[in-house]
CSV table of C-alpha atoms and ligand atoms in Angstrom, one decimal:
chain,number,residue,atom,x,y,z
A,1167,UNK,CA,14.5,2.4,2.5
A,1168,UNK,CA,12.8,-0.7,3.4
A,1169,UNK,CA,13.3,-2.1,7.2
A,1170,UNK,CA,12.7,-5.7,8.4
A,1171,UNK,CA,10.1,-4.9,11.0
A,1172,UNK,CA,11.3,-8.1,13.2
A,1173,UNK,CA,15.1,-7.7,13.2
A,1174,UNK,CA,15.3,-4.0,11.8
A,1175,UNK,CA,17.7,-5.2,8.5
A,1176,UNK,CA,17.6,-2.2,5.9
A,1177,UNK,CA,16.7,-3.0,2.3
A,1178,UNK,CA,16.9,-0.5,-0.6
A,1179,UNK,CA,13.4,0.8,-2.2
A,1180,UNK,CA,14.8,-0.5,-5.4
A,1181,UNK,CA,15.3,-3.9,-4.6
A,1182,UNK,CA,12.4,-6.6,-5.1
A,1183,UNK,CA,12.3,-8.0,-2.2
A,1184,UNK,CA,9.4,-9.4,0.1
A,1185,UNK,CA,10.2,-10.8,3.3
A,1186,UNK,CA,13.9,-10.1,5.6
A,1187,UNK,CA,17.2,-12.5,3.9
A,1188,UNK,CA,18.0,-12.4,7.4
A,1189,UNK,CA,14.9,-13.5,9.8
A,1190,UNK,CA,12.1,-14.1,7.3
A,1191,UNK,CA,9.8,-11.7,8.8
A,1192,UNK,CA,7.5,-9.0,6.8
A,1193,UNK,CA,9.2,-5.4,5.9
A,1194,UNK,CA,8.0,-1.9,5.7
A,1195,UNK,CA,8.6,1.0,3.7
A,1196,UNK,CA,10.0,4.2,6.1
A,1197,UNK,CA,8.9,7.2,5.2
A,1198,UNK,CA,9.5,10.7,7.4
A,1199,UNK,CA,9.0,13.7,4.8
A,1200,UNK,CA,9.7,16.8,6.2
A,1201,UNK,CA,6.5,19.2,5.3
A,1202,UNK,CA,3.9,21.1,7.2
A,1203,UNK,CA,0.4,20.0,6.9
A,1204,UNK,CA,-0.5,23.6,5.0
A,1205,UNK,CA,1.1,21.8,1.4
A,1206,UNK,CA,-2.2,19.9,1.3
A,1207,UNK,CA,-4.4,22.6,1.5
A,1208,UNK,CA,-6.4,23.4,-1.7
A,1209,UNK,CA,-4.9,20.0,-3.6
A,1210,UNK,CA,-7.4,17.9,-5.2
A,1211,UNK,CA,-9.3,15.5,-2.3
A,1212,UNK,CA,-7.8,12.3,-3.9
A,1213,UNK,CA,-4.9,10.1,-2.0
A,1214,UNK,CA,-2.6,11.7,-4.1
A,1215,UNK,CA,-3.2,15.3,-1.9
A,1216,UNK,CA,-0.8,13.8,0.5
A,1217,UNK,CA,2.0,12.4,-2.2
A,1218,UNK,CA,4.8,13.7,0.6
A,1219,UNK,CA,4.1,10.4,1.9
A,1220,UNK,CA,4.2,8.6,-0.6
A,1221,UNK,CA,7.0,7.2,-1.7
A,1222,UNK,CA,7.5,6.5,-5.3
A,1223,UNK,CA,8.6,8.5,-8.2
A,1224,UNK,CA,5.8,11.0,-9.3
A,1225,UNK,CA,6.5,11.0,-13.0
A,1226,UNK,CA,5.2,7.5,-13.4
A,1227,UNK,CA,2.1,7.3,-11.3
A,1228,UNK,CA,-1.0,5.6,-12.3
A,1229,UNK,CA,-3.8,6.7,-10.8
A,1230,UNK,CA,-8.0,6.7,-11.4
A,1231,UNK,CA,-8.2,9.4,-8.7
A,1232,UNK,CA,-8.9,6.8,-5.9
A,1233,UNK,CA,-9.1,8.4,-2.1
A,1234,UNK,CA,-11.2,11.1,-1.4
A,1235,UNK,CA,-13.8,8.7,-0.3
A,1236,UNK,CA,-17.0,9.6,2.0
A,1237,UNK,CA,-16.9,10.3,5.5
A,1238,UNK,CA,-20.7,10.1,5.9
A,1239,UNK,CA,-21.8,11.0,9.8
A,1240,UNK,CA,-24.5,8.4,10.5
A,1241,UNK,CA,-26.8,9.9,13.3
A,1242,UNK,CA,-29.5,7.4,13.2
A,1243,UNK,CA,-27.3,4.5,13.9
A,1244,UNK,CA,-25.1,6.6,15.5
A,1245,UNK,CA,-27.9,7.1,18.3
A,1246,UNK,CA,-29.0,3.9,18.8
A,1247,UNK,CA,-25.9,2.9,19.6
A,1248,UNK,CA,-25.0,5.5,21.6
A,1249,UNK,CA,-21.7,6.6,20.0
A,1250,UNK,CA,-20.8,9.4,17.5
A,1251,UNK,CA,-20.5,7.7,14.4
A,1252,UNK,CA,-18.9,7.9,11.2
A,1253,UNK,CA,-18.1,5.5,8.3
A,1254,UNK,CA,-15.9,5.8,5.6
A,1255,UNK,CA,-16.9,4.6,2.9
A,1256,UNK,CA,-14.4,2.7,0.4
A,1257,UNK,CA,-16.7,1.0,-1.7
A,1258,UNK,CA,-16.5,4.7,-3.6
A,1259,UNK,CA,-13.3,4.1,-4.8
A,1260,UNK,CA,-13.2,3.3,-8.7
A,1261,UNK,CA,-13.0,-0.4,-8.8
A,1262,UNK,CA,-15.5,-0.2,-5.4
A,1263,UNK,CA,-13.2,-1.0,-2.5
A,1264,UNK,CA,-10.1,0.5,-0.9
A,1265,UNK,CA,-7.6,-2.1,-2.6
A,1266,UNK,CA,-6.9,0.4,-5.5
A,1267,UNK,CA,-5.1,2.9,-2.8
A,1268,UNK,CA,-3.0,0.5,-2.6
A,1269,UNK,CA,-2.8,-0.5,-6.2
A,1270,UNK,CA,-2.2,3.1,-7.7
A,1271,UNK,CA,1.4,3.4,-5.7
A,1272,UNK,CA,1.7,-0.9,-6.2
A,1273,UNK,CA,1.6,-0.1,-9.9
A,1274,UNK,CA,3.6,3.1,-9.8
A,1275,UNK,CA,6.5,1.4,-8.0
A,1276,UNK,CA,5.5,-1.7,-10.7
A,1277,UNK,CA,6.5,0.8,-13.7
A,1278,UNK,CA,9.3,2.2,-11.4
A,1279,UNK,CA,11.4,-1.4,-10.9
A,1280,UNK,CA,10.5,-1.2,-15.0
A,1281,UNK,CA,8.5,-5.1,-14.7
A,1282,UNK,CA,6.5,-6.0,-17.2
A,1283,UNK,CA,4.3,-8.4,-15.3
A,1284,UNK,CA,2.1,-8.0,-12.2
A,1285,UNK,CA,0.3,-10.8,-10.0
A,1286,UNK,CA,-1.9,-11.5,-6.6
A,1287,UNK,CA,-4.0,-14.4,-5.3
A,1288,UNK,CA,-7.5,-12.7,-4.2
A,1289,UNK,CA,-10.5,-13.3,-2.2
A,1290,UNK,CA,-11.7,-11.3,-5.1
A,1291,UNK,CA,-11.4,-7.4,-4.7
A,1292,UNK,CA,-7.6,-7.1,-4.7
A,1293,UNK,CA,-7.8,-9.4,-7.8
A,1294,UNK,CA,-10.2,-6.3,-9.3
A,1295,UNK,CA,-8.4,-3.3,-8.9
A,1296,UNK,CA,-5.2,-4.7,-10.2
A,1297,UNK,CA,-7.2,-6.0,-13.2
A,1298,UNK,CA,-7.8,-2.0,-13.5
A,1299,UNK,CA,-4.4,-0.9,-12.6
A,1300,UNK,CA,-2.4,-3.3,-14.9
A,1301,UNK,CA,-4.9,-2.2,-17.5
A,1302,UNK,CA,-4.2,1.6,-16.9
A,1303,UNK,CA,-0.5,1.2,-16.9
A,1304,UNK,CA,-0.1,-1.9,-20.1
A,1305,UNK,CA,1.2,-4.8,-17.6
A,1306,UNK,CA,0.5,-8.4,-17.9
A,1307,UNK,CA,-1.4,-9.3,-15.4
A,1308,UNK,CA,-2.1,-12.6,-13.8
A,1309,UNK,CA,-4.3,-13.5,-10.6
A,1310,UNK,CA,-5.0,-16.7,-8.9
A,1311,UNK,CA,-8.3,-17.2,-7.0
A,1312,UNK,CA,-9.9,-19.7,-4.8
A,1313,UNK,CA,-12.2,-21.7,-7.0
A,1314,UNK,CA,-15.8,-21.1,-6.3
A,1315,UNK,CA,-15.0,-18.8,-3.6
A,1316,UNK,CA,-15.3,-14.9,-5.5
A,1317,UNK,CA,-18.1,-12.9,-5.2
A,1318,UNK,CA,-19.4,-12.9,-8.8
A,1319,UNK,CA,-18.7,-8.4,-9.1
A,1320,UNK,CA,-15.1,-9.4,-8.8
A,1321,UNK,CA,-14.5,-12.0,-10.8
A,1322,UNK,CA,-16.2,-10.1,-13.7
A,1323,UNK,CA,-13.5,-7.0,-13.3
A,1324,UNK,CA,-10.6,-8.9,-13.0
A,1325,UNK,CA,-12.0,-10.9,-16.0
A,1326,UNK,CA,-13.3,-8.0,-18.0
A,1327,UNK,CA,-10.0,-5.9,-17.3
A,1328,UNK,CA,-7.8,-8.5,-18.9
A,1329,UNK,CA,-6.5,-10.5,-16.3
A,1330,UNK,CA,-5.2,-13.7,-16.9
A,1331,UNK,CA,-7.3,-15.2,-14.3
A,1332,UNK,CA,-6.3,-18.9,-12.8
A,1333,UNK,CA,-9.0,-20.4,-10.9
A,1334,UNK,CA,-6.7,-22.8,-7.7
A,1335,UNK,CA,-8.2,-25.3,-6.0
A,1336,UNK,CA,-8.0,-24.6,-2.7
A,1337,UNK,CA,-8.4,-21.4,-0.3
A,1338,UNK,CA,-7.1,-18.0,-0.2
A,1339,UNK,CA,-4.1,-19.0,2.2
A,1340,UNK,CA,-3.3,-22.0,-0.3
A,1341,UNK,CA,-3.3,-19.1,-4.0
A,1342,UNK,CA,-1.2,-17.1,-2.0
A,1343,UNK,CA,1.8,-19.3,-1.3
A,1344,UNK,CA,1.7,-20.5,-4.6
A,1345,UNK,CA,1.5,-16.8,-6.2
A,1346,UNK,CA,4.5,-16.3,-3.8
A,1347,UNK,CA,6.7,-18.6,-5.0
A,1348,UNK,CA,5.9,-17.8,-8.6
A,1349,UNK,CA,7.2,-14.0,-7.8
A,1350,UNK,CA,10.1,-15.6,-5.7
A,1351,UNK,CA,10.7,-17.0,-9.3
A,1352,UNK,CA,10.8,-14.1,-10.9
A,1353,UNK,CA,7.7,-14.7,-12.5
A,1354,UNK,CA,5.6,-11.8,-11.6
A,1355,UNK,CA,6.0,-9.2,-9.4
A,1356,UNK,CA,3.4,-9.6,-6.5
A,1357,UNK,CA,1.0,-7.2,-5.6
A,1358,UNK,CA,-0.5,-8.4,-2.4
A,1359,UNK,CA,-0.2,-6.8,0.6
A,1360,UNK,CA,3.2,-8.6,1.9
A,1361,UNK,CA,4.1,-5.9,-0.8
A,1362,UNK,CA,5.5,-3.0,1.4
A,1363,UNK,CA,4.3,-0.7,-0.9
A,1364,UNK,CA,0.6,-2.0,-1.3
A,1365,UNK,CA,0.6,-0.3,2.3
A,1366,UNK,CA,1.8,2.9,1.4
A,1367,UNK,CA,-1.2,3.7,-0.7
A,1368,UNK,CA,-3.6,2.6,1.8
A,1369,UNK,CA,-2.5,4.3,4.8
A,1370,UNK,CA,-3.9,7.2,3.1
A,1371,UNK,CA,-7.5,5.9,4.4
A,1372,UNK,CA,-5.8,7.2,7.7
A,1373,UNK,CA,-4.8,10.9,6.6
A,1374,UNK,CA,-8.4,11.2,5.1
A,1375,UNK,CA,-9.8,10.3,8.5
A,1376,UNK,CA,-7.7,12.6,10.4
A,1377,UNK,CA,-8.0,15.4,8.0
A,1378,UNK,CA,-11.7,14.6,7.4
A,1379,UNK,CA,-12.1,15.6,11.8
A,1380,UNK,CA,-10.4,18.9,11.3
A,1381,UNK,CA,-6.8,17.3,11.9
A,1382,UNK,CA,-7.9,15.4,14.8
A,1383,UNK,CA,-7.9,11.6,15.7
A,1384,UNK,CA,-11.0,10.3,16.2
A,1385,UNK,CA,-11.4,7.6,19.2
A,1386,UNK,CA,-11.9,4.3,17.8
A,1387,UNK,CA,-11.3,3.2,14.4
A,1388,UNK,CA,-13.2,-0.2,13.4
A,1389,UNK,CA,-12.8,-2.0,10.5
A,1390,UNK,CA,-12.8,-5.9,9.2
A,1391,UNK,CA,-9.3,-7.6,9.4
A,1392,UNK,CA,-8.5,-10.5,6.7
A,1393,UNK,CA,-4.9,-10.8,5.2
A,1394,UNK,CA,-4.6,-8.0,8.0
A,1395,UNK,CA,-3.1,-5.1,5.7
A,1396,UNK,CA,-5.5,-2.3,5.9
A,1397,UNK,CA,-5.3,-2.4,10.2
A,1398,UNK,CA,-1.7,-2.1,9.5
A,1399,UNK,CA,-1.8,0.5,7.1
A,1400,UNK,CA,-4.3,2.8,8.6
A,1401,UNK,CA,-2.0,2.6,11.8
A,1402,UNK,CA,1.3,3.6,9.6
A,1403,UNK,CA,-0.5,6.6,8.1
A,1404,UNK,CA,-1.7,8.1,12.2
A,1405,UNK,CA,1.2,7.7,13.3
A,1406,UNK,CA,3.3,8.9,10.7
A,1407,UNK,CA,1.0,11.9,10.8
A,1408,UNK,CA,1.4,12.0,14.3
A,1409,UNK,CA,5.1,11.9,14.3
A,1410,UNK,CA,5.1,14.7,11.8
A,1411,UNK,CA,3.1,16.8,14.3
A,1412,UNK,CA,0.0,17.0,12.6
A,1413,UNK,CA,-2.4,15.5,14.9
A,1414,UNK,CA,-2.0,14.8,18.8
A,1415,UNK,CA,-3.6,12.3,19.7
A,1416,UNK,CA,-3.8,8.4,18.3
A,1417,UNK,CA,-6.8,6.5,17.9
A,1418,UNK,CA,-7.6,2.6,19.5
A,1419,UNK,CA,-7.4,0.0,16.3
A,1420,UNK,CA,-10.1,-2.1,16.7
A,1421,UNK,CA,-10.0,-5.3,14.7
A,1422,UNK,CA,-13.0,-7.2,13.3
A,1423,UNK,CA,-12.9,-11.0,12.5
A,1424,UNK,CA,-15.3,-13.2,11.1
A,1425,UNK,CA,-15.7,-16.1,13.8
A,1426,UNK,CA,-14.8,-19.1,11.2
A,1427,UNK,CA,-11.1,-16.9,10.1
A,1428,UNK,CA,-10.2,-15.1,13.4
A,1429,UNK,CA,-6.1,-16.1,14.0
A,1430,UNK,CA,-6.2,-12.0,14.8
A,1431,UNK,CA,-8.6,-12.2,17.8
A,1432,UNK,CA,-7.5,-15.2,18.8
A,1433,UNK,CA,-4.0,-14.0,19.3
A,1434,UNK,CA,-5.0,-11.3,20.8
A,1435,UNK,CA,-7.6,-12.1,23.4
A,1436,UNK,CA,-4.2,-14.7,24.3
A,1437,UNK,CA,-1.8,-11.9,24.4
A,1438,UNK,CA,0.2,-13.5,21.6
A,1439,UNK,CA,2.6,-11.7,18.8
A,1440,UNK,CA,1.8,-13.7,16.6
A,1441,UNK,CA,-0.9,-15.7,15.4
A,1442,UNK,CA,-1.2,-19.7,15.4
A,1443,UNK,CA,-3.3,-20.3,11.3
A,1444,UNK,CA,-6.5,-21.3,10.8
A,1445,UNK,CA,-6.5,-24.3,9.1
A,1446,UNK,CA,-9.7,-24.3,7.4
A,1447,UNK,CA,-11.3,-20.9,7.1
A,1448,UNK,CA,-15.3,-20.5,6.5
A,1449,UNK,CA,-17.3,-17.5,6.4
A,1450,UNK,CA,-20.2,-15.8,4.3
A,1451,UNK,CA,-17.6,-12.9,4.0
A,1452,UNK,CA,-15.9,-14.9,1.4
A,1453,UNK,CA,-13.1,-11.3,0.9
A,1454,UNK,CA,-11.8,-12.2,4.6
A,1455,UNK,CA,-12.1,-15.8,4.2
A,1456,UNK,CA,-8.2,-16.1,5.5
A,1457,UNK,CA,-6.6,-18.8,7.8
A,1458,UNK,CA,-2.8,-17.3,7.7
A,1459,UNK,CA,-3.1,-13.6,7.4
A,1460,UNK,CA,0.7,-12.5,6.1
A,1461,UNK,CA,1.0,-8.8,7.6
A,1462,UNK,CA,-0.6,-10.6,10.9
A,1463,UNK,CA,3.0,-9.2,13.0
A,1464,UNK,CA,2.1,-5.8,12.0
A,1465,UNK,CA,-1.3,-6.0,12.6
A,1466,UNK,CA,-0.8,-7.5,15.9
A,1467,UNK,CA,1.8,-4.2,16.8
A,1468,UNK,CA,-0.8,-1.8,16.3
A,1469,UNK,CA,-3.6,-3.3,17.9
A,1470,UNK,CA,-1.4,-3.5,21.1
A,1471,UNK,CA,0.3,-0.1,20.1
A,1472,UNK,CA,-3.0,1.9,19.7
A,1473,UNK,CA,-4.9,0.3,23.1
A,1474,UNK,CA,-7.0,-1.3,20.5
A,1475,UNK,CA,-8.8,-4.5,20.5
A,1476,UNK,CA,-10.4,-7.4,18.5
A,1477,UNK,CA,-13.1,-9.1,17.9
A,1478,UNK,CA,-15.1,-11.8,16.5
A,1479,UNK,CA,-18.4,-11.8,14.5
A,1480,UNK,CA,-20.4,-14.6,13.4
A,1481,UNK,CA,-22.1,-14.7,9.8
A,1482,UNK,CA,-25.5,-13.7,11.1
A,1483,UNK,CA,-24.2,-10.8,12.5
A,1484,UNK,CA,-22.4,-10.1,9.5
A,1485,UNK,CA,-25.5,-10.0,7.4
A,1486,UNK,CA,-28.1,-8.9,10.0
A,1487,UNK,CA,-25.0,-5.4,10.0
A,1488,UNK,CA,-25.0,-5.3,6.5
A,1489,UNK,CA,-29.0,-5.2,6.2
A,1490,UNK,CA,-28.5,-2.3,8.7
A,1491,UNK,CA,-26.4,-0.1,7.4
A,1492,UNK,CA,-28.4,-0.1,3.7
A,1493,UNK,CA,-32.1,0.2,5.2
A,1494,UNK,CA,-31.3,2.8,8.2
A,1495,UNK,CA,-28.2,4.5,6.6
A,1496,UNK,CA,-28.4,3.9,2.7
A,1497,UNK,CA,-24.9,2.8,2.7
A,1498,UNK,CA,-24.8,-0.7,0.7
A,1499,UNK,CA,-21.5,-2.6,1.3
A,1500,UNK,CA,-20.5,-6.1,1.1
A,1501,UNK,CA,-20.5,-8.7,3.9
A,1502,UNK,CA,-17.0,-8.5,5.0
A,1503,UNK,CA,-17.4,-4.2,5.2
A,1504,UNK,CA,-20.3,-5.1,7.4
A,1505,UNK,CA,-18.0,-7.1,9.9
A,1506,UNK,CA,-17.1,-3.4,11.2
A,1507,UNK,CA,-20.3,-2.4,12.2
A,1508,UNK,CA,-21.6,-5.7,13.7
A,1509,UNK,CA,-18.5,-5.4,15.6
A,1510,UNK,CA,-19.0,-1.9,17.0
A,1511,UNK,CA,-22.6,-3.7,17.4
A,1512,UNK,CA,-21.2,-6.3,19.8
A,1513,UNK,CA,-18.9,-4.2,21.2
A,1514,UNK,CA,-20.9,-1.6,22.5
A,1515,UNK,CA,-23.6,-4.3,23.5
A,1516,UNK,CA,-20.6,-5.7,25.5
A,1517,UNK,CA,-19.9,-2.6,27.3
A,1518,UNK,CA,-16.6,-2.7,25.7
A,1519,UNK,CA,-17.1,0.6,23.8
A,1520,UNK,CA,-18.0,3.6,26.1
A,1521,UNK,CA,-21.4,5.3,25.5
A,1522,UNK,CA,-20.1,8.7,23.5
A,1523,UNK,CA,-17.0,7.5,22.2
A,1524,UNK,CA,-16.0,9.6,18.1
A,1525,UNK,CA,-15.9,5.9,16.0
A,1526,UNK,CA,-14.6,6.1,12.4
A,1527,UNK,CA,-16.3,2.2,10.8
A,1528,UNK,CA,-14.5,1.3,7.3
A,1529,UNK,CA,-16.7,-0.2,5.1
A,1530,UNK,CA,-14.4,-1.9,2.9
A,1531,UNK,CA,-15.9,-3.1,-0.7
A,1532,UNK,CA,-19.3,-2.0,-2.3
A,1533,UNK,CA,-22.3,-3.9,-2.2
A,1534,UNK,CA,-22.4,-5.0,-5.5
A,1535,UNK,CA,-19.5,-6.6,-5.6
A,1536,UNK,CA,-21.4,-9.6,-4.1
A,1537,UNK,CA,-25.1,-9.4,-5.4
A,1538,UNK,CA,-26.0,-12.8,-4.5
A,1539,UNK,CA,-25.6,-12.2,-1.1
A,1540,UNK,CA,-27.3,-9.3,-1.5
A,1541,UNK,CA,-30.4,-11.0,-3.2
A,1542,UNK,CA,-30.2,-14.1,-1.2
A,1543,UNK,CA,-31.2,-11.9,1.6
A,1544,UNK,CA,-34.6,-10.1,-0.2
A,1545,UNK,CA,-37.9,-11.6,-1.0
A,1546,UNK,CA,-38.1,-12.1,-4.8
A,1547,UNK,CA,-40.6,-9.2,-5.9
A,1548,UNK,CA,-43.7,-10.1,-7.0
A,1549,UNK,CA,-44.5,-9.9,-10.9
A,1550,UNK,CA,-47.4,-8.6,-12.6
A,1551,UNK,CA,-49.0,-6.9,-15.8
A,1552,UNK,CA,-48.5,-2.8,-15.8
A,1553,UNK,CA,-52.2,-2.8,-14.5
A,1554,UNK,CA,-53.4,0.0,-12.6
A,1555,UNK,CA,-56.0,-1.9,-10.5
A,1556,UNK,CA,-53.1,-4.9,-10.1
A,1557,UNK,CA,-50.6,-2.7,-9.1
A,1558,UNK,CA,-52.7,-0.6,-6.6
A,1559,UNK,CA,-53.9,-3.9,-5.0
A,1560,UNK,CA,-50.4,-4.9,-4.3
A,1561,UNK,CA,-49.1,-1.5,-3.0
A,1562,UNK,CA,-51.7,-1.3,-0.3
A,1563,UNK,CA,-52.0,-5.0,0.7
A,1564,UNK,CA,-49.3,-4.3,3.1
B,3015,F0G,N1,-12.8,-6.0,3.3
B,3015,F0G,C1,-12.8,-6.3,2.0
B,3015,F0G,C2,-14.0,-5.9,1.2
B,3015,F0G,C3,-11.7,-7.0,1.5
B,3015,F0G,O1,-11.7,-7.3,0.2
B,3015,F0G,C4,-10.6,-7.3,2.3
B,3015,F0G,C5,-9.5,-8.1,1.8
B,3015,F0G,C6,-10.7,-6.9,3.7
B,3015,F0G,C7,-11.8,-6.3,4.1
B,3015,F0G,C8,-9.6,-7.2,4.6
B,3015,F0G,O2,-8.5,-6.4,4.4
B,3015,F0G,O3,-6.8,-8.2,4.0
B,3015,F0G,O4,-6.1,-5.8,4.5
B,3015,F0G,O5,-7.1,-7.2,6.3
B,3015,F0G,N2,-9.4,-8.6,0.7
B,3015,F0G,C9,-8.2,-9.2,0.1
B,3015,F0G,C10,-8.4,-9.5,-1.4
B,3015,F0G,C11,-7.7,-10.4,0.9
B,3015,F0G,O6,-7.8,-10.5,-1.9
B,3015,F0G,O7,-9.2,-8.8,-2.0
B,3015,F0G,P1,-7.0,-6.9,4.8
């Protein structure tokens, strides 16, 4: 069953539906298996370990053995901050970012409603992995992208997997609307994250986290906030853990905005429920490049559920974070997965974050899914012959 998460109207799981006939609002899957956390012992470490709580029919899934991601300790950074720190990294998943936990039970529940085509607008990576979804499972598959706004890795997999890819002019907020009313059509069925069941693939981020600590939560989570579907996923998965009795304690969400798209922290730092859009969106982290994040009600709920927080971050942060995490931790992630640790940056700098505090960062997308960034920020290396005397001059000028 599918509730309205405004006015609580009950949909079927069969029915292709995105938003409440009777309020408008966003709705959510509700799933309450009844299992004991011993079932996942000894299964396979990919999201599919925990597919009790996931619900679509098992016979059809598609899957590239997404989940199972890294939950690498970072001391170094760890210690100069002052905090026990971990980050998981999602840029390990197969198309490099945590949108194809999401797209594995998307697709599934695609081949379960029997469609034949499949569609998102993308700041680029959700645009990738259902490129590599539709592939695995023989959908059409059409995506719509803000023109000259992708981060070149992306826009080669969604091309290079067979995507009918539609270049729109205008931003993320703008492809979105129109990909909406194209599914509202009957065009396509859409695979962003206003899909309910997008979300049930990615709370499994959460049950790694938990189940990574031992089945314990760990203080803080942190992670970047765009359309605003992972926060709310993530906080789905706890708590349905925590309602089954597997864990006892919750986690504080903590949000992370790019200053130029932040209708999260915004609302929040004004107590709001909802946000007011950001007209025109700009940041370096072209994926979170969103004025009118859709799952922004559900993202708000567990940011004020969990004691969480948000907060802003501006492009040099971003980048300065990102350089970080590669030189002192060997972790390479794109800009917008870096808006988690320049947050936990600010935040501790702030006071905001106690000294000692067990932080889980999400780092989103992998690094080279944006390369120019990447070698926008290095010197160009120098280039000579394969001399000996050349070459030794060079490595001890410095
Ligand atoms: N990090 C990365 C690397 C992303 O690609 C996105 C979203 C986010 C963070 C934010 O997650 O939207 O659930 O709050 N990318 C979407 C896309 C919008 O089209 O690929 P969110």
């Amino acid at each position: 069953m599918m509730i309205c998460i405004s006015c609580g109207a009950e949909y079927d799981n069969q029915e292709i539906i995105y938003t409440c006939r009777e309020c408008g609002s966003i709705l959510e899957v509700v799933c309450q298996p009844q299992v004991s956390r011993d079932i996942f012992e000894c299964r396979k470490s990919t999201m599919w370990k925990y597919k009790e709580f996931m619900p679509v029919d098992h016979s059809l899934i598609v899957s590239l053995e997404e989940g199972g991601t890294p939950f690498c300790r970072c001391q170094k950074l760890g210690d100069d901050l002052g905090v026990e720190l971990y980050v998981k990294v999602e840029g390990s998943n197969p198309t490099g970012s945590f949108k194809d936990r999401g797209m594995s039970v998307g697709i599934t529940k695609a081949r379960e409603l029997g469609v034949d085509t499949v569609g998102c607008a993308s700041t680029g990576n959700t645009s990738a992995s259902l490129a590599a979804y539709a592939a695995r499972a023989g959908l059409r598959c059409i995506v719509l992208l803000p023109s000259g706004k992708v981060a070149l890795g992306k826009l080669a997999q969604a091309m290079f997997h067979g995507a009918e890819v539609i270049s729109v002019r205008g931003n993320f907020d703008e492809a979105l609307e129109a990909v909406t009313a194209l599914a509202l059509e009957g065009q396509l069925y859409l695979l962003n994250s206003v899909n309910p069941f997008r979300l049930e693939g990615q709370k499994s981020i959460g049950f790694e986290i938990v189940d990574d600590l031992g089945w314990k939560s760990p203080d803080r989570i942190i992670l970047p906030v765009g359309n605003a579907g992972n926060i709310s996923a993530i906080w789905k998965g706890i708590t349905e853990f925590h309602e089954a009795g597997f864990i006892s304690d919750l986690p504080r969400m903590t949000g992370i905005q790019a200053e130029g798209a932040a209708p999260i922290a915004r609302a929040v730092e004004q107590g709001w429920e909802d946000i007011v859009p950001v007209e025109n969106p700009e940041t370096v982290a072209t994926a979170i490049r969103i004025g009118a994040p859709v799952s922004a009600k559900k993202a708000l709920r567990a940011i004020y559920e969990s004691d969480g927080m948000a907060e802003t971050v501006t492009d040099e942060e971003i980048l300065d974070a990102q350089k970080l995490l590669a030189r002192r931790e060997g972790i390479g992630v794109e800009p917008a997965s870096a808006a988690s640790i320049a947050g936990l940056r600010k935040l501790v700098e702030s006071g905001q974050i106690d000294k000692g505090e067990q932080i889980v960062c999400i780092v989103t997308g992998h690094l080279l899914k944006d390369p120019n960034t990447a070698i926008n920020a290095c010197k160009e290396p120098i280039e000579v012959d394969a001399d000996i005397s050349a070459l030794s001059r060079i490595i001890n000028q410095s």
